[in-house]
PDB file of C-alpha atoms in Angstrom:
ATOM      1  CA  MET A   1     -30.427 -83.473 -48.141  1.00  0.00           C
ATOM      2  CA  ASN A   2     -30.717 -86.959 -46.173  1.00  0.00           C
ATOM      3  CA  ILE A   3     -30.796 -86.169 -42.522  1.00  0.00           C
ATOM      4  CA  ALA A   4     -30.526 -89.028 -39.794  1.00  0.00           C
ATOM      5  CA  ILE A   5     -31.704 -88.323 -36.246  1.00  0.00           C
ATOM      6  CA  THR A   6     -31.410 -90.442 -33.182  1.00  0.00           C
ATOM      7  CA  ALA A   7     -31.575 -89.714 -29.263  1.00  0.00           C
ATOM      8  CA  HIS A   8     -30.982 -91.451 -26.061  1.00  0.00           C
ATOM      9  CA  ASP A   9     -34.071 -92.076 -23.896  1.00  0.00           C
ATOM     10  CA  THR A  10     -33.219 -88.973 -21.753  1.00  0.00           C
ATOM     11  CA  LYS A  11     -32.934 -86.566 -24.717  1.00  0.00           C
ATOM     12  CA  LYS A  12     -35.903 -87.758 -26.935  1.00  0.00           C
ATOM     13  CA  GLU A  13     -38.097 -84.919 -25.459  1.00  0.00           C
ATOM     14  CA  LEU A  14     -35.351 -82.494 -26.685  1.00  0.00           C
ATOM     15  CA  MET A  15     -35.088 -83.907 -30.028  1.00  0.00           C
ATOM     16  CA  ILE A  16     -38.878 -83.592 -30.370  1.00  0.00           C
ATOM     17  CA  GLN A  17     -38.897 -79.993 -29.176  1.00  0.00           C
ATOM     18  CA  PHE A  18     -36.091 -79.294 -31.722  1.00  0.00           C
ATOM     19  CA  CYS A  19     -37.884 -80.784 -34.468  1.00  0.00           C
ATOM     20  CA  ILE A  20     -41.075 -78.936 -33.891  1.00  0.00           C
ATOM     21  CA  ALA A  21     -39.087 -75.770 -33.625  1.00  0.00           C
ATOM     22  CA  TYR A  22     -37.264 -76.432 -37.061  1.00  0.00           C
ATOM     23  CA  CYS A  23     -40.136 -78.276 -38.607  1.00  0.00           C
ATOM     24  CA  GLY A  24     -40.358 -75.734 -41.476  1.00  0.00           C
ATOM     25  CA  ILE A  25     -36.673 -76.328 -42.412  1.00  0.00           C
ATOM     26  CA  LEU A  26     -36.602 -80.004 -41.821  1.00  0.00           C
ATOM     27  CA  SER A  27     -39.652 -80.615 -44.100  1.00  0.00           C
ATOM     28  CA  HIS A  28     -37.650 -79.534 -47.305  1.00  0.00           C
ATOM     29  CA  HIS A  29     -35.096 -82.729 -46.576  1.00  0.00           C
ATOM     30  CA  ASN A  30     -35.382 -86.427 -46.213  1.00  0.00           C
ATOM     31  CA  ILE A  31     -35.372 -87.547 -42.414  1.00  0.00           C
ATOM     32  CA  CYS A  32     -34.732 -91.004 -41.288  1.00  0.00           C
ATOM     33  CA  ALA A  33     -34.358 -91.987 -37.516  1.00  0.00           C
ATOM     34  CA  THR A  34     -34.054 -94.909 -35.290  1.00  0.00           C
ATOM     35  CA  SER A  35     -37.590 -96.494 -34.359  1.00  0.00           C
ATOM     36  CA  ILE A  36     -39.018 -94.758 -31.339  1.00  0.00           C
ATOM     37  CA  THR A  37     -37.115 -91.455 -31.967  1.00  0.00           C
ATOM     38  CA  GLY A  38     -38.579 -91.240 -35.549  1.00  0.00           C
ATOM     39  CA  LYS A  39     -42.050 -92.265 -34.353  1.00  0.00           C
ATOM     40  CA  MET A  40     -42.179 -89.570 -31.677  1.00  0.00           C
ATOM     41  CA  VAL A  41     -40.837 -86.840 -34.133  1.00  0.00           C
ATOM     42  CA  ALA A  42     -43.360 -88.082 -36.778  1.00  0.00           C
ATOM     43  CA  GLU A  43     -46.390 -87.740 -34.480  1.00  0.00           C
ATOM     44  CA  ALA A  44     -45.252 -84.411 -33.098  1.00  0.00           C
ATOM     45  CA  THR A  45     -44.363 -82.794 -36.150  1.00  0.00           C
ATOM     46  CA  GLY A  46     -46.285 -84.449 -39.083  1.00  0.00           C
ATOM     47  CA  LEU A  47     -42.930 -84.752 -40.679  1.00  0.00           C
ATOM     48  CA  ASN A  48     -42.486 -87.976 -42.992  1.00  0.00           C
ATOM     49  CA  VAL A  49     -39.675 -89.817 -41.219  1.00  0.00           C
ATOM     50  CA  PHE A  50     -38.343 -93.163 -42.646  1.00  0.00           C
ATOM     51  CA  ARG A  51     -37.874 -95.295 -39.441  1.00  0.00           C
ATOM     52  CA  PHE A  52     -35.049 -97.789 -39.034  1.00  0.00           C
ATOM     53  CA  LEU A  53     -34.911-100.412 -36.218  1.00  0.00           C
ATOM     54  CA  GLY A  54     -34.500 -99.347 -32.620  1.00  0.00           C
ATOM     55  CA  GLY A  55     -30.909 -98.107 -31.803  1.00  0.00           C
ATOM     56  CA  SER A  56     -30.276-101.106 -29.628  1.00  0.00           C
ATOM     57  CA  GLN A  57     -31.814-103.455 -32.155  1.00  0.00           C
ATOM     58  CA  GLY A  58     -29.638-102.352 -34.947  1.00  0.00           C
ATOM     59  CA  GLY A  59     -31.112 -99.044 -35.922  1.00  0.00           C
ATOM     60  CA  ASN A  60     -27.700 -97.202 -35.121  1.00  0.00           C
ATOM     61  CA  GLN A  61     -25.989 -99.756 -37.249  1.00  0.00           C
ATOM     62  CA  GLN A  62     -28.287 -99.181 -40.162  1.00  0.00           C
ATOM     63  CA  ILE A  63     -27.764 -95.365 -39.858  1.00  0.00           C
ATOM     64  CA  GLY A  64     -24.001 -96.121 -39.735  1.00  0.00           C
ATOM     65  CA  ALA A  65     -24.183 -98.298 -42.940  1.00  0.00           C
ATOM     66  CA  ARG A  66     -25.965 -95.397 -44.682  1.00  0.00           C
ATOM     67  CA  ILE A  67     -23.316 -93.058 -43.331  1.00  0.00           C
ATOM     68  CA  ALA A  68     -20.618 -95.472 -45.027  1.00  0.00           C
ATOM     69  CA  CYS A  69     -22.360 -95.530 -48.128  1.00  0.00           C
ATOM     70  CA  ASN A  70     -22.585 -91.635 -48.387  1.00  0.00           C
ATOM     71  CA  GLU A  71     -26.248 -91.774 -48.025  1.00  0.00           C
ATOM     72  CA  ILE A  72     -26.590 -89.408 -45.041  1.00  0.00           C
ATOM     73  CA  ASP A  73     -25.724 -85.720 -45.194  1.00  0.00           C
ATOM     74  CA  LEU A  74     -26.321 -84.736 -41.788  1.00  0.00           C
ATOM     75  CA  LEU A  75     -26.608 -86.636 -38.270  1.00  0.00           C
ATOM     76  CA  LEU A  76     -28.379 -85.126 -35.348  1.00  0.00           C
ATOM     77  CA  MET A  77     -27.578 -87.553 -32.455  1.00  0.00           C
ATOM     78  CA  PHE A  78     -28.742 -86.180 -29.114  1.00  0.00           C
ATOM     79  CA  ARG A  79     -26.839 -88.178 -26.689  1.00  0.00           C
ATOM     80  CA  ASP A  80     -26.558 -88.255 -22.881  1.00  0.00           C
ATOM     81  CA  PRO A  81     -22.883 -88.361 -21.958  1.00  0.00           C
ATOM     82  CA  ILE A  82     -23.758 -88.434 -18.288  1.00  0.00           C
ATOM     83  CA  ASN A  83     -26.497 -91.258 -17.949  1.00  0.00           C
ATOM     84  CA  VAL A  84     -25.559 -93.752 -20.678  1.00  0.00           C
ATOM     85  CA  GLN A  85     -28.495 -96.409 -20.645  1.00  0.00           C
ATOM     86  CA  ARG A  86     -26.465 -99.384 -21.605  1.00  0.00           C
ATOM     87  CA  ASN A  87     -22.686 -99.799 -22.357  1.00  0.00           C
ATOM     88  CA  ASN A  88     -23.586-100.374 -25.942  1.00  0.00           C
ATOM     89  CA  ASP A  89     -24.947 -96.899 -26.227  1.00  0.00           C
ATOM     90  CA  TYR A  90     -21.435 -95.371 -25.636  1.00  0.00           C
ATOM     91  CA  TYR A  91     -20.028 -97.731 -28.281  1.00  0.00           C
ATOM     92  CA  ASP A  92     -22.891 -97.122 -30.744  1.00  0.00           C
ATOM     93  CA  ALA A  93     -22.356 -93.427 -30.318  1.00  0.00           C
ATOM     94  CA  ALA A  94     -18.689 -93.704 -30.784  1.00  0.00           C
ATOM     95  CA  ASP A  95     -19.017 -95.779 -33.975  1.00  0.00           C
ATOM     96  CA  LEU A  96     -21.404 -93.104 -35.398  1.00  0.00           C
ATOM     97  CA  LEU A  97     -19.169 -90.264 -34.547  1.00  0.00           C
ATOM     98  CA  ARG A  98     -16.080 -92.061 -36.127  1.00  0.00           C
ATOM     99  CA  LEU A  99     -17.920 -92.782 -39.412  1.00  0.00           C
ATOM    100  CA  CYS A 100     -19.173 -89.159 -39.650  1.00  0.00           C
ATOM    101  CA  ASP A 101     -15.304 -88.295 -39.146  1.00  0.00           C
ATOM    102  CA  VAL A 102     -14.307 -90.620 -41.778  1.00  0.00           C
ATOM    103  CA  HIS A 103     -17.040 -89.731 -44.416  1.00  0.00           C
ATOM    104  CA  ASN A 104     -17.051 -85.916 -43.607  1.00  0.00           C
ATOM    105  CA  VAL A 105     -20.621 -85.911 -42.389  1.00  0.00           C
ATOM    106  CA  PRO A 106     -21.636 -82.875 -40.189  1.00  0.00           C
ATOM    107  CA  VAL A 107     -22.804 -84.111 -36.670  1.00  0.00           C
ATOM    108  CA  ALA A 108     -24.571 -82.523 -33.783  1.00  0.00           C
ATOM    109  CA  THR A 109     -24.474 -84.419 -30.432  1.00  0.00           C
ATOM    110  CA  ASN A 110     -26.257 -81.527 -28.634  1.00  0.00           C
ATOM    111  CA  ILE A 111     -28.812 -78.833 -29.187  1.00  0.00           C
ATOM    112  CA  ALA A 112     -26.228 -75.811 -29.635  1.00  0.00           C
ATOM    113  CA  THR A 113     -24.568 -77.545 -32.531  1.00  0.00           C
ATOM    114  CA  ALA A 114     -27.695 -78.956 -33.863  1.00  0.00           C
ATOM    115  CA  GLU A 115     -29.166 -75.357 -34.121  1.00  0.00           C
ATOM    116  CA  ALA A 116     -25.847 -74.137 -35.656  1.00  0.00           C
ATOM    117  CA  LEU A 117     -26.207 -76.945 -38.449  1.00  0.00           C
ATOM    118  CA  ILE A 118     -29.779 -76.167 -38.852  1.00  0.00           C
ATOM    119  CA  HIS A 119     -29.355 -72.728 -39.693  1.00  0.00           C
ATOM    120  CA  ALA A 120     -26.273 -73.369 -41.888  1.00  0.00           C
ATOM    121  CA  LEU A 121     -28.646 -75.936 -43.669  1.00  0.00           C
ATOM    122  CA  GLU A 122     -31.079 -73.121 -44.303  1.00  0.00           C
ATOM    123  CA  ARG A 123     -28.733 -70.933 -45.605  1.00  0.00           C
ATOM    124  CA  GLY A 124     -27.254 -73.524 -47.990  1.00  0.00           C
ATOM    125  CA  ASP A 125     -24.057 -73.545 -46.435  1.00  0.00           C
ATOM    126  CA  LEU A 126     -23.856 -77.443 -45.990  1.00  0.00           C
ATOM    127  CA  ASP A 127     -23.988 -78.451 -49.586  1.00  0.00           C
ATOM    128  CA  TRP A 128     -20.240 -79.179 -49.264  1.00  0.00           C
ATOM    129  CA  ARG A 129     -20.498 -82.401 -51.321  1.00  0.00           C
ATOM    130  CA  ASN A 130     -20.782 -80.254 -54.511  1.00  0.00           C
ATOM    131  CA  ILE A 131     -17.763 -78.132 -53.491  1.00  0.00           C
ATOM    132  CA  VAL A 132     -15.679 -81.170 -52.695  1.00  0.00           C
ATOM    133  CA  ASN A 133     -16.805 -83.206 -55.652  1.00  0.00           C
ATOM    134  CA  PRO A 134     -18.729 -80.965 -58.358  1.00  0.00           C
ATOM    135  CA  THR A 135     -19.459 -83.962 -60.403  1.00  0.00           C
ATOM    136  CA  ALA A 136     -21.124 -85.969 -57.568  1.00  0.00           C
TER     137      ALA A 136
END
């Protein structure tokens, strides 16, 4: 599966710890991320992470384009709803959530949901595209 990850600045350390904890599962999948989050996760885990631009420099839009083209199967987007760094962060997150809804991409915006999804991924429960469209 193709998994995209991104995190607001205040949630980057949480994303790193999450990826360290679930590195064994994540290593079986293709990981892509916005620039800084991807760099930090790759350095901490040794995972091969394809890096887009920084979130505020178009990386979130690059992930969104991949979602719109059905090239992302799961999005882990740790966001800080209390301390949004820039006004654009709110709209970028809302746009990604909307695209996930339109294209039926499972998304986690916090650690509790991310853990539920990663365990479902490990069990094979997230291979929904073959159920919805067996010829895909």
